[in-house]
Coordinates of C-alpha atoms in Angstrom, one line a residue:
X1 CA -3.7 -25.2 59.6
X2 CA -5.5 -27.2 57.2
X3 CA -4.2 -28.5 54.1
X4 CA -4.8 -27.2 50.8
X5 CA -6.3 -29.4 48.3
X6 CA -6.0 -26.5 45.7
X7 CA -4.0 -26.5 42.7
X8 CA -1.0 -24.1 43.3
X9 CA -2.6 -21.4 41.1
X10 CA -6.2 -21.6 41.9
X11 CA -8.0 -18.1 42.6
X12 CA -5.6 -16.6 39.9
X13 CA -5.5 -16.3 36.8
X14 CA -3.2 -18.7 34.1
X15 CA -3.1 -15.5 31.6
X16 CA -1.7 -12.2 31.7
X17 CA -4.1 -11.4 28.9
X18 CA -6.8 -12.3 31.2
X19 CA -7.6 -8.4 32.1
X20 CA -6.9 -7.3 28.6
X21 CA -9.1 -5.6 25.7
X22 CA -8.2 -6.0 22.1
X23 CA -9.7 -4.1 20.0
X24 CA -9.2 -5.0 16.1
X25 CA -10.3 -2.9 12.7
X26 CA -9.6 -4.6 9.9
X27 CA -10.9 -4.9 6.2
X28 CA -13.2 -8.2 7.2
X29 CA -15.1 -8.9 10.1
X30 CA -12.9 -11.2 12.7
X31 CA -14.4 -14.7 12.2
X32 CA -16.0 -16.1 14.6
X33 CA -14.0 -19.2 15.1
X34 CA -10.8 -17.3 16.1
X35 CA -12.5 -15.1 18.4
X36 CA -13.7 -18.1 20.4
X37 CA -10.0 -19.5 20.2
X38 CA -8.5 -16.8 21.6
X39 CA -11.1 -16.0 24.2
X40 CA -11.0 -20.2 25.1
X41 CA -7.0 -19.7 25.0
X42 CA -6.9 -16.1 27.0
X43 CA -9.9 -16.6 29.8
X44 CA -11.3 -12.9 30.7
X45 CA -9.7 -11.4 27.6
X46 CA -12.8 -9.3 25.9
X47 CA -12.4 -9.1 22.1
X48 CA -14.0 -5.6 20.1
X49 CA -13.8 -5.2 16.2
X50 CA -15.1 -2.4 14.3
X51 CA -14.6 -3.3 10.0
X52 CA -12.1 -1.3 7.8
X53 CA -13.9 0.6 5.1
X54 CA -10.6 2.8 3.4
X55 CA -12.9 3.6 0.6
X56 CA -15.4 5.7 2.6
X57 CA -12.2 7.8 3.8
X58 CA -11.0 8.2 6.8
X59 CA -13.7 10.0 8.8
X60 CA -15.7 7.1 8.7
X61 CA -13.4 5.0 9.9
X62 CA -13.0 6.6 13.0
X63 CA -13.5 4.6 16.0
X64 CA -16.2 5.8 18.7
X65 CA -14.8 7.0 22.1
X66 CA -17.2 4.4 23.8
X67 CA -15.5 1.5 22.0
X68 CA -12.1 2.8 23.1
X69 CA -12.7 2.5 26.7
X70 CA -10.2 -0.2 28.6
X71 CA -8.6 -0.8 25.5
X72 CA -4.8 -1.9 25.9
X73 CA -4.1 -4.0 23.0
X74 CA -5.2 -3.0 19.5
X75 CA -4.8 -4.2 16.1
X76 CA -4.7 -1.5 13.6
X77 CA -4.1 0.7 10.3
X78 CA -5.2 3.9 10.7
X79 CA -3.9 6.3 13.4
X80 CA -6.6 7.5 16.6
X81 CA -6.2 10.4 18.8
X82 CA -3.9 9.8 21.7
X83 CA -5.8 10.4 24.6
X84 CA -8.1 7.5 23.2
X85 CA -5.4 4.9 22.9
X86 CA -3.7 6.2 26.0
X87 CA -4.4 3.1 28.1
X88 CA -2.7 0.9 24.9
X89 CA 0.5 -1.5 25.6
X90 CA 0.8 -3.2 22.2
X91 CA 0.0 -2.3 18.9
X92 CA -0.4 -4.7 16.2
X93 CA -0.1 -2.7 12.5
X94 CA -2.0 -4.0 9.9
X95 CA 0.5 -2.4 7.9
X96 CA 4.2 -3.6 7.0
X97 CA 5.7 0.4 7.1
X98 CA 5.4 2.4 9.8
X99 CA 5.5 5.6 8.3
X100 CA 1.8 6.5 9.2
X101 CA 2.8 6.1 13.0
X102 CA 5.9 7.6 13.6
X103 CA 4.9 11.4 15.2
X104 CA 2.4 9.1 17.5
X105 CA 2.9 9.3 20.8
X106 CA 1.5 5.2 20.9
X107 CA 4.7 4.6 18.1
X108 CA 7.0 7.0 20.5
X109 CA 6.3 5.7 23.8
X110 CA 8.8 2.8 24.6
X111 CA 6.6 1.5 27.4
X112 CA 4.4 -0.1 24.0
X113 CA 4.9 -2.8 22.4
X114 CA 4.9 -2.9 18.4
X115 CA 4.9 -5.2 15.8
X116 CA 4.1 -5.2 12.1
X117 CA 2.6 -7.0 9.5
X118 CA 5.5 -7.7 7.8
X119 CA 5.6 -10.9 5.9
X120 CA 1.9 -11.0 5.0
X121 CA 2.3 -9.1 1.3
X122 CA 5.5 -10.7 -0.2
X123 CA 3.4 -13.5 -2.0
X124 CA 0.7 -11.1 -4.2
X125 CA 3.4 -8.4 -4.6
X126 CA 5.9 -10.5 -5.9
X127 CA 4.2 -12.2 -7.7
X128 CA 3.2 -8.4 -9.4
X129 CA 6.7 -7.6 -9.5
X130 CA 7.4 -10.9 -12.1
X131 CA 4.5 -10.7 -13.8
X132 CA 4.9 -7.0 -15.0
X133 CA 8.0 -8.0 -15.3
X134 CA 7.3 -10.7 -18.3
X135 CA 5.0 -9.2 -19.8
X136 CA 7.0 -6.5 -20.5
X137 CA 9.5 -9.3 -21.7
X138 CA 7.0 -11.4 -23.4
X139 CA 5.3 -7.4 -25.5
X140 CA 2.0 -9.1 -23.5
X141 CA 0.5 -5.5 -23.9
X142 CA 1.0 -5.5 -27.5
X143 CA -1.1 -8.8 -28.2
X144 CA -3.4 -7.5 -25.9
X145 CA -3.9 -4.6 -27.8
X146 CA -4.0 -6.8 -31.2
X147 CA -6.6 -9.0 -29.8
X148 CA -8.8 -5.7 -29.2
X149 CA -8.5 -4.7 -32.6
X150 CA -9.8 -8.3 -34.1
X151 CA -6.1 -8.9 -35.6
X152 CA -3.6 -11.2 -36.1
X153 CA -0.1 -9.6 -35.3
X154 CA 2.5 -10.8 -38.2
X155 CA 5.0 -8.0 -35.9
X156 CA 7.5 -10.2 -34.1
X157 CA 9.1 -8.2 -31.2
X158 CA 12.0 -9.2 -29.4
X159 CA 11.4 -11.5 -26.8
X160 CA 13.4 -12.6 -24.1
X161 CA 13.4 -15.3 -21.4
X162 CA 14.7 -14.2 -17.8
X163 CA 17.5 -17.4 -18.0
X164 CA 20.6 -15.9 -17.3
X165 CA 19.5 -12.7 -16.5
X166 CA 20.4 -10.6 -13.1
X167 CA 17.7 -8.8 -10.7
X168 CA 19.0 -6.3 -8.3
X169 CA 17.1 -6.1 -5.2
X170 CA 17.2 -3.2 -3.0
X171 CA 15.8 -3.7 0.3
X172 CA 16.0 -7.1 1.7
X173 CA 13.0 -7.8 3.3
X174 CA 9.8 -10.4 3.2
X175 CA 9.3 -8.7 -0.2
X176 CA 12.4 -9.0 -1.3
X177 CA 13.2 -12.0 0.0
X178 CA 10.0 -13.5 -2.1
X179 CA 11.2 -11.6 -5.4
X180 CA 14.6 -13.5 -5.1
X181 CA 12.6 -16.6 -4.8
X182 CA 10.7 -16.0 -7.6
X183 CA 13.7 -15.1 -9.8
X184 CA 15.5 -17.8 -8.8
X185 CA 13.4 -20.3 -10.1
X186 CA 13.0 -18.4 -13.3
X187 CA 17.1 -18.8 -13.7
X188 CA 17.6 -15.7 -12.1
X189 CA 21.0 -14.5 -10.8
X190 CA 20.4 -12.4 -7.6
X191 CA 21.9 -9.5 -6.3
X192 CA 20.8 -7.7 -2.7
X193 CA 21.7 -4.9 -1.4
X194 CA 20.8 -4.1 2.5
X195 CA 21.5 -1.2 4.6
X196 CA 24.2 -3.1 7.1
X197 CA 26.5 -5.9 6.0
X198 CA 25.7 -9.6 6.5
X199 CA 28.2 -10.7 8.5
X200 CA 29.0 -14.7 8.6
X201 CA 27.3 -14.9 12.5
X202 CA 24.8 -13.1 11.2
X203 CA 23.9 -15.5 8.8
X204 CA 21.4 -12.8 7.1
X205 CA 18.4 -14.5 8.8
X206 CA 15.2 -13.0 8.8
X207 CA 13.2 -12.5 12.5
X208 CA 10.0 -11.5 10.5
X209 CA 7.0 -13.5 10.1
X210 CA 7.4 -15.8 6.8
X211 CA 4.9 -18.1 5.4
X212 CA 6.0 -21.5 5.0
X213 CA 8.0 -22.5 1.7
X214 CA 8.2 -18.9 1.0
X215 CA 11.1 -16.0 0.7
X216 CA 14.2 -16.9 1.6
X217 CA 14.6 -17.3 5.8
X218 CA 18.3 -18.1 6.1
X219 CA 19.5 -15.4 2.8
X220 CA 20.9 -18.6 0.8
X221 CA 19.8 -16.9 -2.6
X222 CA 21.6 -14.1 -3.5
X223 CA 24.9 -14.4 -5.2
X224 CA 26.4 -11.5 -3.8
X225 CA 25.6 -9.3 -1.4
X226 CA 26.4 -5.4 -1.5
X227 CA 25.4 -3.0 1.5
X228 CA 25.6 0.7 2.6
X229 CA 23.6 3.7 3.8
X230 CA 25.4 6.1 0.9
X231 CA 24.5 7.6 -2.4
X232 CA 28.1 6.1 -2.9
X233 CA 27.0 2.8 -1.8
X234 CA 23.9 2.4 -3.6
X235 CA 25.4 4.1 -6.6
X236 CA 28.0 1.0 -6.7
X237 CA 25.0 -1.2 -6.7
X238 CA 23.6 0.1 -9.7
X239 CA 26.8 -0.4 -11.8
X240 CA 26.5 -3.8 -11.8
X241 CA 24.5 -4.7 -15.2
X242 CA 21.2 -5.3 -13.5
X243 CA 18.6 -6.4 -16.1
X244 CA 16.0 -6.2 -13.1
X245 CA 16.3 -3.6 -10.8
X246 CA 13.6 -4.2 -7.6
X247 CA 13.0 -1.6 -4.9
X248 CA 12.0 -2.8 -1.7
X249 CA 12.6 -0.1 0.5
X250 CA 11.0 1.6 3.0
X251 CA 10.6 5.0 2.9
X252 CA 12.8 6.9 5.4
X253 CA 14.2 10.1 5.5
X254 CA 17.9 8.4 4.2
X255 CA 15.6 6.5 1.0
X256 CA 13.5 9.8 -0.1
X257 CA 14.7 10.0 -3.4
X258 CA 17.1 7.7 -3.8
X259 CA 16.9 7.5 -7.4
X260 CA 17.2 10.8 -9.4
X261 CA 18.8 11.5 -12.6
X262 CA 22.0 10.5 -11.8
X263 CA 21.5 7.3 -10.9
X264 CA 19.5 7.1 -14.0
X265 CA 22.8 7.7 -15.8
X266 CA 24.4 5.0 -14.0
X267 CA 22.1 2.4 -15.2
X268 CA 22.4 4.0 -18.7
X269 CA 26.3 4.0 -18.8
X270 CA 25.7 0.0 -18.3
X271 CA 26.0 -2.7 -21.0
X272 CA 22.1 -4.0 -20.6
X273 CA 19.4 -1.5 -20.0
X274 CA 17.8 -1.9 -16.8
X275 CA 13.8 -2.2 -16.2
X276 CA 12.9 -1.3 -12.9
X277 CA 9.6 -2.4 -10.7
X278 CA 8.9 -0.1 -7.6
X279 CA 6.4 -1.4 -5.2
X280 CA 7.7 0.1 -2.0
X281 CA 6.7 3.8 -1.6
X282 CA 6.5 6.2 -4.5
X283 CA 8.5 9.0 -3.6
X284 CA 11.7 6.8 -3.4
X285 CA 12.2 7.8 -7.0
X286 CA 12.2 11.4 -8.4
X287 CA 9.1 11.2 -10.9
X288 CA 10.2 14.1 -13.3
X289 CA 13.9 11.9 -13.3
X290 CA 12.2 8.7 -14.3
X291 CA 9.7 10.2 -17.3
X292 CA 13.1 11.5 -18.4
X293 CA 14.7 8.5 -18.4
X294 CA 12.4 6.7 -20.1
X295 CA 11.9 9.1 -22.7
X296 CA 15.4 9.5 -23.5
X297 CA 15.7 5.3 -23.7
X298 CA 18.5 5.3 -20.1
X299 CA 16.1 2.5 -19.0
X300 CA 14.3 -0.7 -20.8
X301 CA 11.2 0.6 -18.5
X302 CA 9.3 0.5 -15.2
X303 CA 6.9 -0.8 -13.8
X304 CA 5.3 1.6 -11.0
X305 CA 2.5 0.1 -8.1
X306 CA 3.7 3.1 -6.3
X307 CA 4.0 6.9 -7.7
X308 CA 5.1 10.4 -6.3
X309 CA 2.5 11.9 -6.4
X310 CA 0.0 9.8 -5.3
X311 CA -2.5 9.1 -6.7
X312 CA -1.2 10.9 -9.5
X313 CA -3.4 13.6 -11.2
X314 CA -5.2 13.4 -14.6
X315 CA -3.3 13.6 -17.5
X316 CA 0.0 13.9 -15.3
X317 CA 2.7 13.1 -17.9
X318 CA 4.2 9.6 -16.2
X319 CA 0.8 8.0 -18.4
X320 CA 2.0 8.9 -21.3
X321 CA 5.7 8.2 -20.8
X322 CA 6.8 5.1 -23.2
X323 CA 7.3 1.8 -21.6
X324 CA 5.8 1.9 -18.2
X325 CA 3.2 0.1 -16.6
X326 CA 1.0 1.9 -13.6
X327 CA -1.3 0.2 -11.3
X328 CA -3.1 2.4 -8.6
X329 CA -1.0 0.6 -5.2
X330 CA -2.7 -2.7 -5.7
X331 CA 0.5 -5.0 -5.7
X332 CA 0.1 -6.0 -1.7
X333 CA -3.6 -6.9 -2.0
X334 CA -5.1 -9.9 -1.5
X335 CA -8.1 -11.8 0.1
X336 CA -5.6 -14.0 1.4
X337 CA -3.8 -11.2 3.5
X338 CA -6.2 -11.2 6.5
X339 CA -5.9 -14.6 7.5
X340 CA -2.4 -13.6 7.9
X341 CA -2.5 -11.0 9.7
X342 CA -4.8 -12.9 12.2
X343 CA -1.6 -15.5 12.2
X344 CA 0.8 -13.1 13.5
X345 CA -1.5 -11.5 15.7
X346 CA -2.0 -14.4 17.3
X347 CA 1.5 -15.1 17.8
X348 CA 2.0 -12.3 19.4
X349 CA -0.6 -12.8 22.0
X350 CA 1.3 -16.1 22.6
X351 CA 4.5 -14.6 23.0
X352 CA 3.2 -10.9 25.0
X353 CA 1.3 -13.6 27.3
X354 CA 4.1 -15.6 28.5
X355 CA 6.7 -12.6 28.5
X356 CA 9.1 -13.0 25.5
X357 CA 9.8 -10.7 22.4
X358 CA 7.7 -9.8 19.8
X359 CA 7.8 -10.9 15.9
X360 CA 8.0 -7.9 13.4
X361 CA 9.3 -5.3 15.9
X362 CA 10.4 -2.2 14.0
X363 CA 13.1 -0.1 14.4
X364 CA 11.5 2.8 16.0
X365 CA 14.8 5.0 15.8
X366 CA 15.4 4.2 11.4
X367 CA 11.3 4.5 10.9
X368 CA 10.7 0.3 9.6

């Protein structure tokens, strides 16, 4: 028989992406430099993108049948009909919660793959969180209001630094994470509290997708660590003089609610009243307990990206309550977040091409 002169993997192909179509909707169109690099990286794979328009609602945004046929790997926000994406092995979410997915069959079905976008907010809401945060500190709104008016304010308010103070961050995540940062360098103490203990092999590392000099990857910043997945747990949390309190959580059927009026009147039996920032999901805190907390003074205030209901109605009494600030779930925007996104969907590729696990894999069974 004759000899072969052929490389050993001639006549096949060097990617198992190479009979693959990705199909991506996202708030930009997918430039056209990193569709060449992953077509030039993946040969065969056929790339489709259709752009995200949320603020035409959701009927628009629907994705034609004839764009969904061969599709296996799709990058996404918004939920599609099953029998379109029935031929679908990984989903990329465009979102870092999964709570828009879970009664999907695509989310159920442990046959396909998942990942997040976990990691690609923490920057921009962050960065919300401390800046309502000092302006609250800082009576910002009230110059604001005297610059308006063409005055000079003679009223000196009590302002305070954040040296020395103590934040409180429930949920650990990229957001959190970030946050602790953030505080940190402000002088901050840290305190975070996590639904399962950090054990010393654990080493509280994060597997998520973290941008570089960002967060905290190897959970070196908090001063002490508290952990539970009681009322009883998080209610020892909340006794511990938090100046800051941060909610990072995702919304699961165990956070719904977690703070109603009486863990309003633990933070009010504490030496320091306690201003809280939400910018997880709205309906972790019971609205009509928070209006009466801050009414009644059991908090310094709040600042809410995030709101049960949502959006909230006209006139709905959280706007008038004193000492809150409301922005319409805005924190985790950014023209920056894209790129990102693009980042970890690529690395997934990478790592779904040569066989290995996932970055940003929920927890299918706890819902994040």
């Amino acid at each position: 028989m004759a000899s072969s002169f052929l490389p050993p993997n001639a006549g096949r192909p060097n990617s198992q992406l190479c009979n693959d179509v990705l199909l991506v909707q996202m708030p930009i169109e997918v430039p056209a430099q990193w569709k060449k690099k992953i077509e030039t990286k993946y040969p065969g794979i056929e790339i489709r993108s259709r752009v995200l328009r949320l603020e035409l609602g959701l009927e628009a945004n629907k994705i034609e049948p004839e764009l969904w046929k061969g599709v296996t790997l799709a990058c996404l926000y918004l939920t599609h009909p099953e029998e379109l994406m029935s031929n679908v092995r990984f989903l990329q979410l465009t979102s870092a919660g999964v709570d828009r997915w879970i009664h999907h069959e695509r989310y159920k079905s442990l046959d396909v793959a998942i990942s997040t976008a976990s990691g690609i907010h923490c920057p921009q809401i962050a960065e919300w969180v401390m800046s309502t945060w000092l302006m609250r500190n800082h009576n910002l709104l009230r110059h604001i209001e005297s610059q308006k008016e063409g005055t000079w304010s003679t009223v000196r308010a009590e302002t305070r630094d954040s040296a020395g103070m103590r934040v409180g961050i429930l949920g650990y995540g990229s957001v959190g994470r970030q946050c602790a940062r953030l505080a940190t360098a402000m002088g901050m103490e840290v305190y975070a509290f996590t639904r399962t203990p950090y054990t010393a092999d654990k080493k509280a590392k994060s597997d998520h997708y973290s941008i570089p000099g960002m967060g905290d990857p190897q959970g070196e910043l908090p001063s002490r660590w508290f952990h539970g997945e009681s009322k009883d747990a998080v209610n020892e949390f909340l006794r511990q003089d938090l100046d800051l309190l941060v909610l990072c959580l995702p919304l699961t059927t165990a956070t719904e609610y977690l703070l109603g009026a009486e863990q309003f009147d633990i933070l009010a039996e504490g030496t320091k009243r306690t201003f809280i920032s939400n910018v997880a999901r709205g309906k972790l805190i019971r609205t009509e307990a928070l209006i009466d907390a801050l009414h009644k003074g059991k908090i310094r205030g709040a600042a809410v990206d995030v709101t049960d209901p949502e959006p909230l109605p006209e006139s709905h009494p959280l706007f008038s309550a004193p000492n809150v600030v409301i922005t319409p779930h805005v924190s985790w925007q950014s023209v920056n977040n894209w790129n990102r996104m693009l980042d970890i969907l690529e690395i997934n590729l990478d790592r779904l091409d040569k066989g290995k696990e996932l970055i940003n894999i929920p927890d299918r069974k706890l819902g994040y």
